[in-house]
mmCIF file of C-alpha atoms in Angstrom:
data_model
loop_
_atom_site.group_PDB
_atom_site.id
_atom_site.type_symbol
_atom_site.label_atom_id
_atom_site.label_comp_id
_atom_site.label_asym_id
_atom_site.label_seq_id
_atom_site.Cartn_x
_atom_site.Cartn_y
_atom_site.Cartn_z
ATOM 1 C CA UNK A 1 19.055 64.166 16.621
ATOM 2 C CA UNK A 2 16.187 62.353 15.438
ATOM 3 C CA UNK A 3 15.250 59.116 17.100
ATOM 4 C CA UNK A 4 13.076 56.054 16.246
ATOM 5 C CA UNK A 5 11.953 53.871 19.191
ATOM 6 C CA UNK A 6 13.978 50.794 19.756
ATOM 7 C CA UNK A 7 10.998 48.170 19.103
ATOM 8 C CA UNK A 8 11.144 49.216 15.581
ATOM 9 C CA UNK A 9 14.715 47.767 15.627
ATOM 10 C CA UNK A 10 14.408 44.187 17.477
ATOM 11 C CA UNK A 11 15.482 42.700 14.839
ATOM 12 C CA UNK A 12 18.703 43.881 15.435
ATOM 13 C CA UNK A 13 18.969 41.996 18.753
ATOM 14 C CA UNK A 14 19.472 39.095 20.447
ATOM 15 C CA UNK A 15 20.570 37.658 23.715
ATOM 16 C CA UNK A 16 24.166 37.317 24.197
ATOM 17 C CA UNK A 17 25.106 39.691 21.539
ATOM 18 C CA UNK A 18 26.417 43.549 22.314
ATOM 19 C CA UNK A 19 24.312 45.973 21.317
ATOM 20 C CA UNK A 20 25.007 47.512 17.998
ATOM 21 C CA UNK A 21 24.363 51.335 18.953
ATOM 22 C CA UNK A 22 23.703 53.272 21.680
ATOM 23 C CA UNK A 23 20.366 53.131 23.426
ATOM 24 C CA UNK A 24 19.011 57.244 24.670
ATOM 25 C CA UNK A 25 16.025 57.679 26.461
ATOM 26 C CA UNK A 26 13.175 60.033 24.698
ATOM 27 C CA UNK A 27 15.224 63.309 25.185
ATOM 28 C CA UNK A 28 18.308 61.337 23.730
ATOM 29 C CA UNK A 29 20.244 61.265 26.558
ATOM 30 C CA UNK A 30 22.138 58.146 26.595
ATOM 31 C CA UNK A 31 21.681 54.846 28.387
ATOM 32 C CA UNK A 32 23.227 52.158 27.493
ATOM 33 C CA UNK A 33 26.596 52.440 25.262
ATOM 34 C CA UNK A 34 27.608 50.938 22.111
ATOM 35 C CA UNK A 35 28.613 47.112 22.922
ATOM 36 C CA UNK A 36 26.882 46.799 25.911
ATOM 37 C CA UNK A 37 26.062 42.958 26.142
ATOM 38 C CA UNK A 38 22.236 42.470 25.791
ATOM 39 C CA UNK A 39 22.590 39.141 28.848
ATOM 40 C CA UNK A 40 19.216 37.542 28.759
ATOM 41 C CA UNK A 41 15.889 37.150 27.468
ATOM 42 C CA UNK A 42 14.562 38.811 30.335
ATOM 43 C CA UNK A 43 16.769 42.058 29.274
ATOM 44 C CA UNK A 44 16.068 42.020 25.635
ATOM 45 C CA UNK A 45 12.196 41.898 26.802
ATOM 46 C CA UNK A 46 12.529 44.954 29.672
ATOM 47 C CA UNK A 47 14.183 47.201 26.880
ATOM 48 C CA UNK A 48 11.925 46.913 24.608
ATOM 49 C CA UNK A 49 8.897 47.367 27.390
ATOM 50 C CA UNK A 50 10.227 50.434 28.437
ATOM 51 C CA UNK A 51 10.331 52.349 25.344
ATOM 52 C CA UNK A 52 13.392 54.067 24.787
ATOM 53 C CA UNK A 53 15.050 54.729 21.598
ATOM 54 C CA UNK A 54 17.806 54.732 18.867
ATOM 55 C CA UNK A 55 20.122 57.545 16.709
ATOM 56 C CA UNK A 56 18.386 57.296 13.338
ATOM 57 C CA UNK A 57 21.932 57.678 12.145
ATOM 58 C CA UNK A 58 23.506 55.259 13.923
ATOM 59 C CA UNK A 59 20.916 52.698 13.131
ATOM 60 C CA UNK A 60 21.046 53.269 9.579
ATOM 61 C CA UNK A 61 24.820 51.880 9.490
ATOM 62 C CA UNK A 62 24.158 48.780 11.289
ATOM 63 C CA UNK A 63 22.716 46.149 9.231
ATOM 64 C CA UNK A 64 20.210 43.434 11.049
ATOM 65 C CA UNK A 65 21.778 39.827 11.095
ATOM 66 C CA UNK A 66 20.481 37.654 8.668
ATOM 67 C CA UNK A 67 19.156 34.850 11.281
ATOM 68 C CA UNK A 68 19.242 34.775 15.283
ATOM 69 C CA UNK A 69 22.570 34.201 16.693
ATOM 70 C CA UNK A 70 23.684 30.643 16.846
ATOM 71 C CA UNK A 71 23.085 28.557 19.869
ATOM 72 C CA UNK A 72 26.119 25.921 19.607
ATOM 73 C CA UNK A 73 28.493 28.752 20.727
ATOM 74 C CA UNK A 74 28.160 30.607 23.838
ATOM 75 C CA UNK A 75 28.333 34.361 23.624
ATOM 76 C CA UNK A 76 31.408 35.969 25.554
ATOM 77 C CA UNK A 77 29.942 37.518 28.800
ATOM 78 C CA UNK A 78 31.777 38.842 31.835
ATOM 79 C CA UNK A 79 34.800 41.091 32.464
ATOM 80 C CA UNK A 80 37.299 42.474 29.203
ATOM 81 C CA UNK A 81 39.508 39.477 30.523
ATOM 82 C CA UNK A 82 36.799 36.675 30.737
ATOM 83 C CA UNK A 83 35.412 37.970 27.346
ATOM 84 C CA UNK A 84 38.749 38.041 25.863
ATOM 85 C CA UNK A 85 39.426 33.990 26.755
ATOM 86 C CA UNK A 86 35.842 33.221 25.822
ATOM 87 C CA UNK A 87 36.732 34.739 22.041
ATOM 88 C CA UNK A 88 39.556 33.178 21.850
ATOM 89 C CA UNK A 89 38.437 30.072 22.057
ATOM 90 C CA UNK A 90 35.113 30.228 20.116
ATOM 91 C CA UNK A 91 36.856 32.212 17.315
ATOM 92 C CA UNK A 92 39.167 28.332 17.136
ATOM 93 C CA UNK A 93 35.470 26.519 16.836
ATOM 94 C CA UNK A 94 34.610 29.349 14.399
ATOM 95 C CA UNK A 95 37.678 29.550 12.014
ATOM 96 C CA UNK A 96 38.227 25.841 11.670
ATOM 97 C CA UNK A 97 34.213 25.084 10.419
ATOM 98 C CA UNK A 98 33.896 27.697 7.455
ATOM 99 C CA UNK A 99 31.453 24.904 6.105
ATOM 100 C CA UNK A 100 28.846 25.020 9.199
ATOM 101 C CA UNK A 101 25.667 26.207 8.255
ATOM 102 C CA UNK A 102 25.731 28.832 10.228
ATOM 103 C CA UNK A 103 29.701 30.083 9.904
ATOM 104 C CA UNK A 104 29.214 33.334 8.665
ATOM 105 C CA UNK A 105 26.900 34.340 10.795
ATOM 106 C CA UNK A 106 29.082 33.294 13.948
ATOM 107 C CA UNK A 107 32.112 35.349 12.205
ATOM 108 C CA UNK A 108 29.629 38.299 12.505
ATOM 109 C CA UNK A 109 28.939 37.907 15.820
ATOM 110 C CA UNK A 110 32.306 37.354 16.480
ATOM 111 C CA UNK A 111 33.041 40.966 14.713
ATOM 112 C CA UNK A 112 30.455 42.723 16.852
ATOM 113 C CA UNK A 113 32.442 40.971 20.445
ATOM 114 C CA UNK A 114 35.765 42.486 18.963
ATOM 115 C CA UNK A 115 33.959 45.920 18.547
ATOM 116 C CA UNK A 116 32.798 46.276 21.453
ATOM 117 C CA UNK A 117 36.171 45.405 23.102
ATOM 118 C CA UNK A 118 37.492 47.685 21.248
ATOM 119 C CA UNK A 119 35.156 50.174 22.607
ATOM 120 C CA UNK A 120 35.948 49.549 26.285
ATOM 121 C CA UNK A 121 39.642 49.925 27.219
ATOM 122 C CA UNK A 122 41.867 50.658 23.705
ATOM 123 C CA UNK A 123 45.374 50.197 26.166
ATOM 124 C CA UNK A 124 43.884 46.882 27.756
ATOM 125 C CA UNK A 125 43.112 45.549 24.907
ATOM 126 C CA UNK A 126 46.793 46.363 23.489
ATOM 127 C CA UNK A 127 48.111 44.613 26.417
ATOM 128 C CA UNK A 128 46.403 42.016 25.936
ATOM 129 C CA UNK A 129 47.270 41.062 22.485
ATOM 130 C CA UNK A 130 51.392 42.234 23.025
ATOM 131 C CA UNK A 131 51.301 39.126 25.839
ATOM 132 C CA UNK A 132 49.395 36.663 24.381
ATOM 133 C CA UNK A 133 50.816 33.235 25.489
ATOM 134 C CA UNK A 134 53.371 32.940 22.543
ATOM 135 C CA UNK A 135 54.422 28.370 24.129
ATOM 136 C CA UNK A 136 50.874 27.502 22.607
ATOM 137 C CA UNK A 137 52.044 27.579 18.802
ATOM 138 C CA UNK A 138 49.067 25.459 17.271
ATOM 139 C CA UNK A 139 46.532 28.069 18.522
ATOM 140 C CA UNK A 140 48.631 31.288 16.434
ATOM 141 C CA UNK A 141 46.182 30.888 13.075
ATOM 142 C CA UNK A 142 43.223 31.866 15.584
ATOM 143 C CA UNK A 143 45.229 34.677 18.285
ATOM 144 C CA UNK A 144 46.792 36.449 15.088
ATOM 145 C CA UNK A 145 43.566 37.012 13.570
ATOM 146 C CA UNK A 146 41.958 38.106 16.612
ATOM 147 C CA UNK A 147 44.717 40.377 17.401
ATOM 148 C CA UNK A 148 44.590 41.960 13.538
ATOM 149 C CA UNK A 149 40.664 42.134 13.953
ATOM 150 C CA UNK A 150 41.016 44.216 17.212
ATOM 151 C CA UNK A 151 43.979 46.734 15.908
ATOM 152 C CA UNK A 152 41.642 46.765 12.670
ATOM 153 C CA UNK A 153 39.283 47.620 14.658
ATOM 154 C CA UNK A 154 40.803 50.594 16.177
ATOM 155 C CA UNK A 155 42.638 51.354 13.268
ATOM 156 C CA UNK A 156 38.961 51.942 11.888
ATOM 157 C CA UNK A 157 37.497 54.214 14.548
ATOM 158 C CA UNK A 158 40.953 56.331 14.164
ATOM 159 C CA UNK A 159 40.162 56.942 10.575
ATOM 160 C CA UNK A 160 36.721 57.889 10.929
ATOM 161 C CA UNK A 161 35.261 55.109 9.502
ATOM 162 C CA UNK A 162 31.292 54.297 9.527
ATOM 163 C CA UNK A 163 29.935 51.212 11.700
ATOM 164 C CA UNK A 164 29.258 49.097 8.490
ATOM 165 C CA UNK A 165 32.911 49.797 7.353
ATOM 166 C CA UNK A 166 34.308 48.927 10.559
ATOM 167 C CA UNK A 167 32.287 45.591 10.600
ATOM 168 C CA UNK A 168 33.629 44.832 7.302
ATOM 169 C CA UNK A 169 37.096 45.371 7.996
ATOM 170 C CA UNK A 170 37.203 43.513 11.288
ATOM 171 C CA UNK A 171 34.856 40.298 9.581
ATOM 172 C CA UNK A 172 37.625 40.442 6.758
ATOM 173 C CA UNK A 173 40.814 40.431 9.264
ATOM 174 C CA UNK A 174 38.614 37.302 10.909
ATOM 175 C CA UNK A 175 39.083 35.725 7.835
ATOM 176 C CA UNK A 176 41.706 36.687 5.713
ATOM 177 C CA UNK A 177 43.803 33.601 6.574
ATOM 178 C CA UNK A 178 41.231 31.147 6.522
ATOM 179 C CA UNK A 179 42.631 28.569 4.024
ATOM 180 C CA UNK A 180 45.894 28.490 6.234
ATOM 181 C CA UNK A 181 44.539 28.758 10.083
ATOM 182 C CA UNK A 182 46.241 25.352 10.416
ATOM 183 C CA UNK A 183 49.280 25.566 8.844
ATOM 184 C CA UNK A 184 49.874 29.001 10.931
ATOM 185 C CA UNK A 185 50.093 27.277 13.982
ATOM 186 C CA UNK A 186 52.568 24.623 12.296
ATOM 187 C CA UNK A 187 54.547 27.515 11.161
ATOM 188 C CA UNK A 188 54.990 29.550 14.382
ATOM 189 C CA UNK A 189 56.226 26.340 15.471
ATOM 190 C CA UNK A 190 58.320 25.452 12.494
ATOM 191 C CA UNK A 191 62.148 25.288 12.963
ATOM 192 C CA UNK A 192 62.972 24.001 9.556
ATOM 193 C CA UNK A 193 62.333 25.938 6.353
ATOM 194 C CA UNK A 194 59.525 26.033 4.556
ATOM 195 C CA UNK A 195 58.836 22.594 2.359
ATOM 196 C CA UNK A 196 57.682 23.188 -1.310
ATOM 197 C CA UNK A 197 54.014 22.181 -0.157
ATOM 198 C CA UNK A 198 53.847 24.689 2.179
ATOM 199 C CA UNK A 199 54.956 27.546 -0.028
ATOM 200 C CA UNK A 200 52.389 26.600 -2.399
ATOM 201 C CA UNK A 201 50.010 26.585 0.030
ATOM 202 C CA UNK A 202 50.715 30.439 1.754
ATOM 203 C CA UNK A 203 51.064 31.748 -1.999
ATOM 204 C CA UNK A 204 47.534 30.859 -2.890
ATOM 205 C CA UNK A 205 45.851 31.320 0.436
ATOM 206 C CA UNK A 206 44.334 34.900 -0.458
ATOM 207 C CA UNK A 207 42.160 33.566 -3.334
ATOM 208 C CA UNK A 208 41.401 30.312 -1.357
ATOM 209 C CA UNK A 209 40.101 31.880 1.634
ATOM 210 C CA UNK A 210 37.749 34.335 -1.157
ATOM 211 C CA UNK A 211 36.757 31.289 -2.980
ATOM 212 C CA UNK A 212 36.070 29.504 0.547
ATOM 213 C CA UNK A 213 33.882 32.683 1.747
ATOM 214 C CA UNK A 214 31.999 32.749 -1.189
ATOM 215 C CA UNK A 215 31.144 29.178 -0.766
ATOM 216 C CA UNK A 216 29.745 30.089 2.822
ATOM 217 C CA UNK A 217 27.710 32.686 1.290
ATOM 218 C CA UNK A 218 29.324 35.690 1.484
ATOM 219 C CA UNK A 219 28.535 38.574 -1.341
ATOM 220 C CA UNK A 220 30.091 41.556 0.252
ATOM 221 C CA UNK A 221 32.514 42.252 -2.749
ATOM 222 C CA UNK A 222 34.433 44.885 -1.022
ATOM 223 C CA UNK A 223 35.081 41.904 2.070
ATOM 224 C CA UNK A 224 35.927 39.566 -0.897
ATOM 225 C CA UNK A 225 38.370 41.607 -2.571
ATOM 226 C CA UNK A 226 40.243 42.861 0.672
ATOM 227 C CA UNK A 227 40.783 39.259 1.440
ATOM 228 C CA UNK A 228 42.120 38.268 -2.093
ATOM 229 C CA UNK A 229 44.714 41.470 -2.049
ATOM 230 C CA UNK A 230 45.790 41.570 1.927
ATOM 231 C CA UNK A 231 49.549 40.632 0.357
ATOM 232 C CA UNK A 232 49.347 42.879 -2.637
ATOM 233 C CA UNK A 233 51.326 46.188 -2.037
ATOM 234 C CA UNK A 234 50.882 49.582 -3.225
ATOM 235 C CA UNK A 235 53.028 50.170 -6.569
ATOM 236 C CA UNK A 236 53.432 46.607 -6.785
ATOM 237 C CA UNK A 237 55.460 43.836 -5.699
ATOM 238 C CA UNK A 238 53.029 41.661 -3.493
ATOM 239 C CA UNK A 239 51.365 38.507 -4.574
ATOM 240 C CA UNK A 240 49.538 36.436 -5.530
ATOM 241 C CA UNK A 241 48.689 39.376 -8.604
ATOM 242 C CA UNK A 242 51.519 41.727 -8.148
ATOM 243 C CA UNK A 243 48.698 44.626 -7.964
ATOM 244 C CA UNK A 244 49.971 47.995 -8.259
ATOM 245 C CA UNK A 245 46.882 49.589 -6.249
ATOM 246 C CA UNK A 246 44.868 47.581 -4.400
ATOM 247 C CA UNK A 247 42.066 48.762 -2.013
ATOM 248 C CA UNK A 248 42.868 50.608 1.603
ATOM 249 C CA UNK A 249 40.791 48.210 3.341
ATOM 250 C CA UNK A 250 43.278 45.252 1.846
ATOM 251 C CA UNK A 251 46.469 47.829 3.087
ATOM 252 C CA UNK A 252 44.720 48.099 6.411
ATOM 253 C CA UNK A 253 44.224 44.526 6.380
ATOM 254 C CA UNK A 254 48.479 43.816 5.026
ATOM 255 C CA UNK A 255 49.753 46.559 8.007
ATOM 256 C CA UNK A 256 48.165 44.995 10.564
ATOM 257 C CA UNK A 257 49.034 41.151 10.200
ATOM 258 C CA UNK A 258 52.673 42.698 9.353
ATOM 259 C CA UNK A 259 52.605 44.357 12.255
ATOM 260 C CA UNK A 260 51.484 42.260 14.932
ATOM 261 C CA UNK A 261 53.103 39.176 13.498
ATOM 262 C CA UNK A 262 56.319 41.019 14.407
ATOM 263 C CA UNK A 263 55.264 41.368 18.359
ATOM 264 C CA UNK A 264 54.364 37.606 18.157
ATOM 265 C CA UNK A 265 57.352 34.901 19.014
ATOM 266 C CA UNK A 266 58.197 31.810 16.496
ATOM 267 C CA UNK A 267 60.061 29.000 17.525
ATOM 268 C CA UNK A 268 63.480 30.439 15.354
ATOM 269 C CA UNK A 269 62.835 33.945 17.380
ATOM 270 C CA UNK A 270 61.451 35.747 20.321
ATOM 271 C CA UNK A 271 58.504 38.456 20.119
ATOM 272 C CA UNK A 272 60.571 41.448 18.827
ATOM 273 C CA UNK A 273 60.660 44.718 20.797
ATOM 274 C CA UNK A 274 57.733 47.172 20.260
ATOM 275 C CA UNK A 275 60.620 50.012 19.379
ATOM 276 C CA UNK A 276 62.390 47.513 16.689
ATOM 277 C CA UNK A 277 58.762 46.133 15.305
ATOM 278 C CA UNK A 278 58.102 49.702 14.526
ATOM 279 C CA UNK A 279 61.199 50.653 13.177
ATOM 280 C CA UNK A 280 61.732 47.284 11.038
ATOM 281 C CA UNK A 281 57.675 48.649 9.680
ATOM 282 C CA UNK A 282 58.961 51.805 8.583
ATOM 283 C CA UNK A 283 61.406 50.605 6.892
ATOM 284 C CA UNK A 284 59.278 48.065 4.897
ATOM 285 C CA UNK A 285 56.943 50.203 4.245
ATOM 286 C CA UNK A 286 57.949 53.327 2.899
ATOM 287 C CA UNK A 287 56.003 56.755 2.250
ATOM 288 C CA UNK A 288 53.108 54.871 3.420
ATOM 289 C CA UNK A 289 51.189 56.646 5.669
ATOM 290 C CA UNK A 290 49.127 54.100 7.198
ATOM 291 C CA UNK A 291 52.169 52.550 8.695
ATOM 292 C CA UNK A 292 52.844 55.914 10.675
ATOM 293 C CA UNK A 293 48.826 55.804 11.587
ATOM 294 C CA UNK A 294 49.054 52.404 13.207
ATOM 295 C CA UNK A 295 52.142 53.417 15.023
ATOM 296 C CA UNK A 296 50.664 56.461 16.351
ATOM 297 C CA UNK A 297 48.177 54.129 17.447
ATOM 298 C CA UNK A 298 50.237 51.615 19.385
ATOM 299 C CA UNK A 299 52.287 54.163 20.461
ATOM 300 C CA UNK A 300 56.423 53.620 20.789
ATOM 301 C CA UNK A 301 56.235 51.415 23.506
ATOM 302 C CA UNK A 302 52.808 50.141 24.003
ATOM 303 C CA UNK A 303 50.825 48.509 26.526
ATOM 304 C CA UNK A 304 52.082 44.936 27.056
ATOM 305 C CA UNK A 305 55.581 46.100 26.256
ATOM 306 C CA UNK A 306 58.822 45.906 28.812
ATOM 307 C CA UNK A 307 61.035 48.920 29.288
ATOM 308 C CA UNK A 308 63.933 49.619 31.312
ATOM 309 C CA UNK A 309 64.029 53.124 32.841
ATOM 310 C CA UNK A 310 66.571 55.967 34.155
ATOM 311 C CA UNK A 311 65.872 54.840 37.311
ATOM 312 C CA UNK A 312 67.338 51.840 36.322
ATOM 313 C CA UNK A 313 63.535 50.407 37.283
ATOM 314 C CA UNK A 314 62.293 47.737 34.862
ATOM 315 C CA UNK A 315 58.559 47.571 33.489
ATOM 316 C CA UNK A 316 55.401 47.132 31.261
ATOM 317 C CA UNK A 317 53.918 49.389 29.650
ATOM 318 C CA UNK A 318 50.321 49.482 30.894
ATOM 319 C CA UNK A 319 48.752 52.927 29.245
ATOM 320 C CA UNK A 320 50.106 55.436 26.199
ATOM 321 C CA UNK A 321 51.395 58.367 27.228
ATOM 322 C CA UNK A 322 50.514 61.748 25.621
ATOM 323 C CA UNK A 323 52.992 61.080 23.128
ATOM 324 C CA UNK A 324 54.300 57.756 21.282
ATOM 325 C CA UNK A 325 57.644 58.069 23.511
ATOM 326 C CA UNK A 326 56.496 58.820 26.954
ATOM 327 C CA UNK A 327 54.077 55.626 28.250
ATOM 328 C CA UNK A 328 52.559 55.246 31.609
ATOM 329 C CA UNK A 329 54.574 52.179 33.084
ATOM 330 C CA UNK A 330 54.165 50.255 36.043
ATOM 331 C CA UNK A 331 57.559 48.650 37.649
ATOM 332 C CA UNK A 332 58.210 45.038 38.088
ATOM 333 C CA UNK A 333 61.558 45.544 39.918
ATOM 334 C CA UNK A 334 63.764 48.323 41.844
ATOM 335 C CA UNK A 335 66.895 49.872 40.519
ATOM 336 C CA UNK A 336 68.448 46.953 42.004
ATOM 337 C CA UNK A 337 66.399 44.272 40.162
ATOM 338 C CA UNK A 338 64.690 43.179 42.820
ATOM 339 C CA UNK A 339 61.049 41.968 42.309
ATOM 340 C CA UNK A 340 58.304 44.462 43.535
ATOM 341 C CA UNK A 341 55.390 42.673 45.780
ATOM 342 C CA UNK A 342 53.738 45.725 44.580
ATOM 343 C CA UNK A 343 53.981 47.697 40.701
ATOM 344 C CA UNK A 344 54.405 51.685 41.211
ATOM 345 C CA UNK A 345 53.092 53.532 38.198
ATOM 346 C CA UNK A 346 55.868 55.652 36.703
ATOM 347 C CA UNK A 347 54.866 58.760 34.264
ATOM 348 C CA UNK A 348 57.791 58.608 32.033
ATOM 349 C CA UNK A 349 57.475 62.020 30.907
ATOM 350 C CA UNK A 350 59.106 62.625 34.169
ATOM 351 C CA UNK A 351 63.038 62.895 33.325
ATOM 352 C CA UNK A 352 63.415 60.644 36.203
ATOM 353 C CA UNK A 353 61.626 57.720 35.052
ATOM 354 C CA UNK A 354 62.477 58.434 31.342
ATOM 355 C CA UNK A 355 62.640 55.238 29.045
ATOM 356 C CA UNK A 356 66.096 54.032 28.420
ATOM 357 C CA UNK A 357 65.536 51.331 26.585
ATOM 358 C CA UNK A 358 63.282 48.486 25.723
ATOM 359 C CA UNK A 359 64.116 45.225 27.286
ATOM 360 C CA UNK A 360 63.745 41.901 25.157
ATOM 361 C CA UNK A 361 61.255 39.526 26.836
ATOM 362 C CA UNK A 362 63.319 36.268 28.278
ATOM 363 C CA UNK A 363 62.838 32.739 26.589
ATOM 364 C CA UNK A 364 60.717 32.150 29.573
ATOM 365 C CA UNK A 365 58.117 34.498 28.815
ATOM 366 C CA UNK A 366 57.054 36.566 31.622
ATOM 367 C CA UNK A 367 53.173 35.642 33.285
ATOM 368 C CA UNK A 368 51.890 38.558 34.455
ATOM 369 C CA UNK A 369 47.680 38.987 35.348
ATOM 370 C CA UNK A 370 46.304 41.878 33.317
ATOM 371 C CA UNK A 371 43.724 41.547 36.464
ATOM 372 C CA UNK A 372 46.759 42.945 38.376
ATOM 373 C CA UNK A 373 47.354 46.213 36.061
ATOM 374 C CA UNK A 374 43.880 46.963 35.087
ATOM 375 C CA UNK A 375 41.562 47.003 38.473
ATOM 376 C CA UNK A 376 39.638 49.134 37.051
ATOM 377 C CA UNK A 377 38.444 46.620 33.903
ATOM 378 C CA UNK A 378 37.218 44.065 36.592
ATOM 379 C CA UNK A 379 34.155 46.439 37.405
ATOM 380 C CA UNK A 380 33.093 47.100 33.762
#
């Protein structure tokens, strides 16, 4: 391993921003992980006094930011759940000003938050997408791109991608749907068919939210063209261009918002369950093996995801299991459907506690404290 000493990177930091690689001391033993938030001035300063050091390899495939970060925005900070609300709502400020000055740069720090949630609790962070509050329509445009950044994100690390190719992909899920953030949230909550305006409008999004990238400044081609064919299938038959082989960053980029559009609610339908999302993907997507990839990551039944069991027990799915079929679920009720003060964890590789079936969430969606299920998150 060689190293190079960490002042020879600063440029690569800033307050508020994780770090974008880990930090070892002089015998490379490490310190400080990948996405560790750098919290102050006053840390920034002490790291760089105390002369410790950087993978040479892992700090050739981060790029330094173009400018500081911006200063209008806080930076997320706290626990996985305060970071995750913080996100949310600066990725709304982000999405909806692709002409500020300093947009693309807040989209990349943005990308880096998303990382390094990623790289802290992959089943949390599952959970916490599946039971996203699906009353607040008008905010879908922004959760649905967060949620395909993070499962890009994953989705990423699975297939052994480097850190500048995960940045890209999660940057282009950020901003795929760009020209139609808006209109999403009018959609979701849409009971009435489409008007001809609005058709128009979702058929020439991909090359509008290109053109509207470009405009911002963006020349990372590769970025561009994902965006322009996320609805372009392989062998054909997507649009706007009816490509018959587009890129596997713009597949990645198509699977995802497929896929996690299906575990969101619209005002004509509930959330589907996880079992029927994955089976109605298959289906759609045929012999393409990316679609079995991001099910293997998500898992049958994954985190976020209600199940009844043999015991006649109903719960959520709050870890994956050692295989897609057999989660780690914690019970909301007895056999007699009683409500538990308390959730018991239930290993459903057990026979006994076997999943019989998944149960479709209730109009009145279910509020339930990740805080609750994940003690463990609070401390990291």
């Amino acid at each position: 391993m060689n190293l190079l000493p960490l002042v020879e990177l600063k440029d690569c930091l800033a307050p508020g921003l994780p770090l974008p690689w880990g930090v070892r001391d002089a015998h490379g033993n490490l310190l400080l992980g990948r996405g560790h938030v750098v919290s102050s001035e006053v840390m920034l300063e002490a790291l760089l006094a105390r002369g410790v050091f950087v993978d040479e390899r892992e700090a050739a495939a981060v790029a330094p930011p173009a400018e500081p970060p911006s200063q209008d925005v806080p930076a997320p900070t706290g626990t996985p759940f305060e970071r995750w609300d913080q996100l949310c709502n600066n990725l709304a400020a982000v999405l909806s000003s692709p002409r500020e000055r300093h947009f693309l740069q807040r989209v990349r720090e943005a990308a880096l938050h998303v990382q390094a949630l990623s790289d802290v609790n992959t089943d949390l962070l599952l959970f916490l997408i599946l039971r996203q509050d699906h009353g607040r329509f008008e905010h879908y445009g922004t959760t649905h791109a967060l949620h395909v950044a993070c499962v890009c994100a994953l989705m990423a690390r699975r297939m052994g991608w480097g850190l500048a190719d995960q940045q890209r992909a999660i940057g282009a899920a950020l901003t795929m749907n760009l020209a139609i953030i808006e209109l999403q949230g009018q959609l979701a909550g849409q009971a009435t068919p489409l008007t001809r305006r609005q058709r128009e409008q979702i058929a020439g999004h991909p090359g509008q939210a290109s053109m509207m990238l470009r405009a911002a400044g963006l020349d990372d081609e590769p970025w561009l063209t994902a965006v322009e064919d996320h609805h372009e299938r392989t062998g054909g038959g997507g649009y706007p261009d009816g490509r018959a082989e587009p890129g596997v960053l713009s597949q990645l980029l198509r699977l995802t918002d497929q896929f996690t559009a299906k575990h969101s609610a619209r005002a004509t339908r509930p959330a589907l369950p996880a079992q029927l999302a994955a089976q109605q993907l298959f289906i759609e997507n045929p012999n393409e093996p990316m679609a079995a990839m991001l099910i293997k990551e998500f898992g049958i039944y994954p985190p976020g995801s209600l199940v009844k069991l043999a015991s006649a027990e109903i719960g959520i799915v709050v870890r994956r299991g050692r295989s897609a079929n057999l989660p780690i679920v914690a019970t909301l009720t007895d056999r007699h459907g009683r409500a538990l003060p308390l959730p018991a964890l239930r290993d459903t590789a057990h026979p006994g506690y076997a999943v019989a079936t998944s149960v479709q969430e209730p109009l009145q969606r279910l509020r339930i404290a990740p805080q609750a299920l994940y003690p463990e998150a609070a401390e990291l």
